[in-house]
Amino acid sequence: MSQHNQSSGAQIVAAFISGGLMSAGIAISQMIDPVKVINFLDVVDHWDPTLLVVMASALVTYAIGYALLKRQRKPLLDKHFHLPERTKLDKGLVFGALLFGLGWGIVGYCPGPAISALHLGAAGNWGFVVAMVVGFAIAHFKPLNG
Amino acid sequence: MMTEFTPWSAAIGGILIGLGGLVLYLFNGRIAGISGITAGALFQRGGRGWRIAFVAGLVIAPVVIAPYIELPAWHVPKLSIWTLVAGLLVGLGTRWGSGCTSGHGVCGVSRWSMRSLVATIIFMLAGVVIASLFGGVSYVTA
């Protein structure tokens, strides 16, 4: 990962708009409500397939855009694309995804919706986010794969 | 707790999530993985400016759109040991697993990444199993 690269003003604006669009989508689709998410994941009670529609819609939108941009040599505001370098499966990916799924299924928050809901000022949401950031920190300073 | 199936707002919201991801890809050449960007904004040494701006957009957008769009009252979890355990698991798991619902589930699967497809299947299955068995968290309307 490239270090010490200063973000340009335009990159900062683009990132702000990107985060804003995603969060608006999370709020409008009601994925900001963990009960909606739990009612998808919990297949026993009150099943609500809303999450499936959100995922499908986001996937199709991104996939179409990504395909249309296939011939783009470089992004508009940087010298080159920054795409993930790892392609092989490893134990960090599998173990990490498993832990994430467990945490997600307990409360119904993945990182995006938990952050989108911060403005509500609710203790349970803030507690979740603080604990999540502690998890980020532990994993950052103790990576599983090298 | 019952919730109503809301396919139309779900489809519109999903399009916005996809467009948000595309903006970051087209302009900054980055994959819009919310867990990785947020962790980077907090703990990475260089290149934090755009990451902080992205997180700021996440935090502010629901407040900005609220006056223009009629949104229902959302639930929030009550603070309990389980809320904290879940937060810790999500934080650890998304970093060790290199992504969450946005980076793996939306962007990665769209890019036909094998790693993202496997991660998404694992976290979806784990989520379904634990949510179907466990009901230890209670919610209030925010």
PDB file of N, CA and C in Angstrom, chain A residues 79-120:
ATOM      1  N   LYS A  79      -3.192   8.359 -10.607  1.00  0.00           N
ATOM      2  CA  LYS A  79      -2.347   7.853 -11.686  1.00  0.00           C
ATOM      3  C   LYS A  79      -2.695   6.429 -12.078  1.00  0.00           C
ATOM      4  N   HIS A  80      -3.203   5.658 -11.119  1.00  0.00           N
ATOM      5  CA  HIS A  80      -3.564   4.273 -11.425  1.00  0.00           C
ATOM      6  C   HIS A  80      -4.636   3.784 -10.452  1.00  0.00           C
ATOM      7  N   PHE A  81      -5.269   2.655 -10.796  1.00  0.00           N
ATOM      8  CA  PHE A  81      -6.259   2.055  -9.907  1.00  0.00           C
ATOM      9  C   PHE A  81      -5.557   1.378  -8.734  1.00  0.00           C
ATOM     10  N   HIS A  82      -6.228   1.347  -7.596  1.00  0.00           N
ATOM     11  CA  HIS A  82      -5.704   0.661  -6.418  1.00  0.00           C
ATOM     12  C   HIS A  82      -6.588  -0.550  -6.149  1.00  0.00           C
ATOM     13  N   LEU A  83      -6.282  -1.662  -6.781  1.00  0.00           N
ATOM     14  CA  LEU A  83      -7.131  -2.842  -6.624  1.00  0.00           C
ATOM     15  C   LEU A  83      -6.454  -3.856  -5.707  1.00  0.00           C
ATOM     16  N   PRO A  84      -7.265  -4.697  -5.030  1.00  0.00           N
ATOM     17  CA  PRO A  84      -6.670  -5.680  -4.117  1.00  0.00           C
ATOM     18  C   PRO A  84      -5.681  -6.578  -4.863  1.00  0.00           C
ATOM     19  N   GLU A  85      -4.524  -6.811  -4.225  1.00  0.00           N
ATOM     20  CA  GLU A  85      -3.490  -7.609  -4.888  1.00  0.00           C
ATOM     21  C   GLU A  85      -3.647  -9.102  -4.639  1.00  0.00           C
ATOM     22  N   ARG A  86      -4.228  -9.432  -3.486  1.00  0.00           N
ATOM     23  CA  ARG A  86      -4.357 -10.861  -3.175  1.00  0.00           C
ATOM     24  C   ARG A  86      -5.464 -11.493  -4.000  1.00  0.00           C
ATOM     25  N   THR A  87      -5.215 -12.674  -4.515  1.00  0.00           N
ATOM     26  CA  THR A  87      -6.243 -13.373  -5.297  1.00  0.00           C
ATOM     27  C   THR A  87      -6.542 -14.756  -4.724  1.00  0.00           C
ATOM     28  N   LYS A  88      -5.643 -15.283  -3.901  1.00  0.00           N
ATOM     29  CA  LYS A  88      -5.829 -16.643  -3.386  1.00  0.00           C
ATOM     30  C   LYS A  88      -6.557 -16.634  -2.052  1.00  0.00           C
ATOM     31  N   LEU A  89      -7.250 -17.718  -1.791  1.00  0.00           N
ATOM     32  CA  LEU A  89      -7.906 -17.861  -0.497  1.00  0.00           C
ATOM     33  C   LEU A  89      -6.841 -18.138   0.558  1.00  0.00           C
ATOM     34  N   ASP A  90      -7.087 -17.616   1.772  1.00  0.00           N
ATOM     35  CA  ASP A  90      -6.175 -17.936   2.867  1.00  0.00           C
ATOM     36  C   ASP A  90      -6.979 -18.004   4.151  1.00  0.00           C
ATOM     37  N   LYS A  91      -6.307 -18.438   5.223  1.00  0.00           N
ATOM     38  CA  LYS A  91      -7.065 -18.683   6.447  1.00  0.00           C
ATOM     39  C   LYS A  91      -7.578 -17.385   7.073  1.00  0.00           C
ATOM     40  N   GLY A  92      -6.887 -16.274   6.832  1.00  0.00           N
ATOM     41  CA  GLY A  92      -7.364 -14.993   7.354  1.00  0.00           C
ATOM     42  C   GLY A  92      -8.717 -14.625   6.763  1.00  0.00           C
ATOM     43  N   LEU A  93      -8.850 -14.830   5.465  1.00  0.00           N
ATOM     44  CA  LEU A  93     -10.105 -14.506   4.786  1.00  0.00           C
ATOM     45  C   LEU A  93     -11.253 -15.347   5.343  1.00  0.00           C
ATOM     46  N   VAL A  94     -11.013 -16.645   5.458  1.00  0.00           N
ATOM     47  CA  VAL A  94     -12.067 -17.563   5.903  1.00  0.00           C
ATOM     48  C   VAL A  94     -12.423 -17.306   7.367  1.00  0.00           C
ATOM     49  N   PHE A  95     -11.403 -17.233   8.227  1.00  0.00           N
ATOM     50  CA  PHE A  95     -11.639 -17.030   9.653  1.00  0.00           C
ATOM     51  C   PHE A  95     -12.260 -15.646   9.899  1.00  0.00           C
ATOM     52  N   GLY A  96     -11.739 -14.632   9.209  1.00  0.00           N
ATOM     53  CA  GLY A  96     -12.270 -13.283   9.359  1.00  0.00           C
ATOM     54  C   GLY A  96     -13.728 -13.190   8.938  1.00  0.00           C
ATOM     55  N   ALA A  97     -14.045 -13.757   7.783  1.00  0.00           N
ATOM     56  CA  ALA A  97     -15.427 -13.705   7.292  1.00  0.00           C
ATOM     57  C   ALA A  97     -16.363 -14.426   8.253  1.00  0.00           C
ATOM     58  N   LEU A  98     -15.872 -15.507   8.848  1.00  0.00           N
ATOM     59  CA  LEU A  98     -16.687 -16.257   9.811  1.00  0.00           C
ATOM     60  C   LEU A  98     -16.979 -15.395  11.049  1.00  0.00           C
ATOM     61  N   LEU A  99     -15.939 -14.772  11.608  1.00  0.00           N
ATOM     62  CA  LEU A  99     -16.141 -13.911  12.785  1.00  0.00           C
ATOM     63  C   LEU A  99     -17.081 -12.756  12.442  1.00  0.00           C
ATOM     64  N   PHE A 100     -16.858 -12.148  11.293  1.00  0.00           N
ATOM     65  CA  PHE A 100     -17.715 -11.034  10.874  1.00  0.00           C
ATOM     66  C   PHE A 100     -19.176 -11.485  10.784  1.00  0.00           C
ATOM     67  N   GLY A 101     -19.403 -12.639  10.162  1.00  0.00           N
ATOM     68  CA  GLY A 101     -20.775 -13.141  10.022  1.00  0.00           C
ATOM     69  C   GLY A 101     -21.443 -13.378  11.367  1.00  0.00           C
ATOM     70  N   LEU A 102     -20.670 -13.885  12.324  1.00  0.00           N
ATOM     71  CA  LEU A 102     -21.223 -14.126  13.656  1.00  0.00           C
ATOM     72  C   LEU A 102     -21.637 -12.809  14.313  1.00  0.00           C
ATOM     73  N   GLY A 103     -20.738 -11.826  14.262  1.00  0.00           N
ATOM     74  CA  GLY A 103     -21.061 -10.524  14.853  1.00  0.00           C
ATOM     75  C   GLY A 103     -22.255  -9.870  14.165  1.00  0.00           C
ATOM     76  N   TRP A 104     -22.269  -9.965  12.857  1.00  0.00           N
ATOM     77  CA  TRP A 104     -23.369  -9.396  12.052  1.00  0.00           C
ATOM     78  C   TRP A 104     -24.702 -10.037  12.446  1.00  0.00           C
ATOM     79  N   GLY A 105     -24.692 -11.368  12.600  1.00  0.00           N
ATOM     80  CA  GLY A 105     -25.926 -12.095  12.915  1.00  0.00           C
ATOM     81  C   GLY A 105     -26.403 -11.914  14.343  1.00  0.00           C
ATOM     82  N   ILE A 106     -25.509 -11.465  15.242  1.00  0.00           N
ATOM     83  CA  ILE A 106     -25.932 -11.234  16.628  1.00  0.00           C
ATOM     84  C   ILE A 106     -26.754  -9.946  16.720  1.00  0.00           C
ATOM     85  N   VAL A 107     -26.259  -8.854  16.122  1.00  0.00           N
ATOM     86  CA  VAL A 107     -26.924  -7.544  16.271  1.00  0.00           C
ATOM     87  C   VAL A 107     -27.647  -7.098  14.999  1.00  0.00           C
ATOM     88  N   GLY A 108     -27.091  -7.417  13.824  1.00  0.00           N
ATOM     89  CA  GLY A 108     -27.693  -6.949  12.575  1.00  0.00           C
ATOM     90  C   GLY A 108     -27.008  -5.729  11.997  1.00  0.00           C
ATOM     91  N   TYR A 109     -25.850  -5.362  12.562  1.00  0.00           N
ATOM     92  CA  TYR A 109     -25.068  -4.264  12.003  1.00  0.00           C
ATOM     93  C   TYR A 109     -23.827  -4.795  11.293  1.00  0.00           C
ATOM     94  N   CYS A 110     -23.613  -4.385  10.041  1.00  0.00           N
ATOM     95  CA  CYS A 110     -22.296  -4.475   9.447  1.00  0.00           C
ATOM     96  C   CYS A 110     -21.714  -3.051   9.537  1.00  0.00           C
ATOM     97  N   PRO A 111     -20.457  -2.832   9.163  1.00  0.00           N
ATOM     98  CA  PRO A 111     -19.844  -1.525   9.438  1.00  0.00           C
ATOM     99  C   PRO A 111     -20.599  -0.317   8.855  1.00  0.00           C
ATOM    100  N   GLY A 112     -21.057  -0.392   7.598  1.00  0.00           N
ATOM    101  CA  GLY A 112     -21.715   0.762   6.982  1.00  0.00           C
ATOM    102  C   GLY A 112     -22.929   1.252   7.767  1.00  0.00           C
ATOM    103  N   PRO A 113     -23.929   0.404   7.929  1.00  0.00           N
ATOM    104  CA  PRO A 113     -25.120   0.824   8.677  1.00  0.00           C
ATOM    105  C   PRO A 113     -24.820   1.282  10.107  1.00  0.00           C
ATOM    106  N   ALA A 114     -23.866   0.633  10.773  1.00  0.00           N
ATOM    107  CA  ALA A 114     -23.534   1.047  12.141  1.00  0.00           C
ATOM    108  C   ALA A 114     -23.024   2.483  12.147  1.00  0.00           C
ATOM    109  N   ILE A 115     -22.218   2.845  11.125  1.00  0.00           N
ATOM    110  CA  ILE A 115     -21.681   4.209  11.053  1.00  0.00           C
ATOM    111  C   ILE A 115     -22.770   5.188  10.605  1.00  0.00           C
ATOM    112  N   SER A 116     -23.615   4.760   9.667  1.00  0.00           N
ATOM    113  CA  SER A 116     -24.714   5.626   9.205  1.00  0.00           C
ATOM    114  C   SER A 116     -25.654   5.994  10.347  1.00  0.00           C
ATOM    115  N   ALA A 117     -25.774   5.115  11.338  1.00  0.00           N
ATOM    116  CA  ALA A 117     -26.744   5.334  12.428  1.00  0.00           C
ATOM    117  C   ALA A 117     -26.163   6.153  13.580  1.00  0.00           C
ATOM    118  N   LEU A 118     -24.880   6.556  13.476  1.00  0.00           N
ATOM    119  CA  LEU A 118     -24.258   7.285  14.594  1.00  0.00           C
ATOM    120  C   LEU A 118     -25.031   8.551  14.964  1.00  0.00           C
ATOM    121  N   HIS A 119     -25.615   9.217  13.932  1.00  0.00           N
ATOM    122  CA  HIS A 119     -26.293  10.485  14.201  1.00  0.00           C
ATOM    123  C   HIS A 119     -27.506  10.329  15.120  1.00  0.00           C
ATOM    124  N   LEU A 120     -27.990   9.094  15.278  1.00  0.00           N
ATOM    125  CA  LEU A 120     -29.149   8.880  16.148  1.00  0.00           C
ATOM    126  C   LEU A 120     -28.779   9.053  17.629  1.00  0.00           C
TER     127      LEU A 120
END
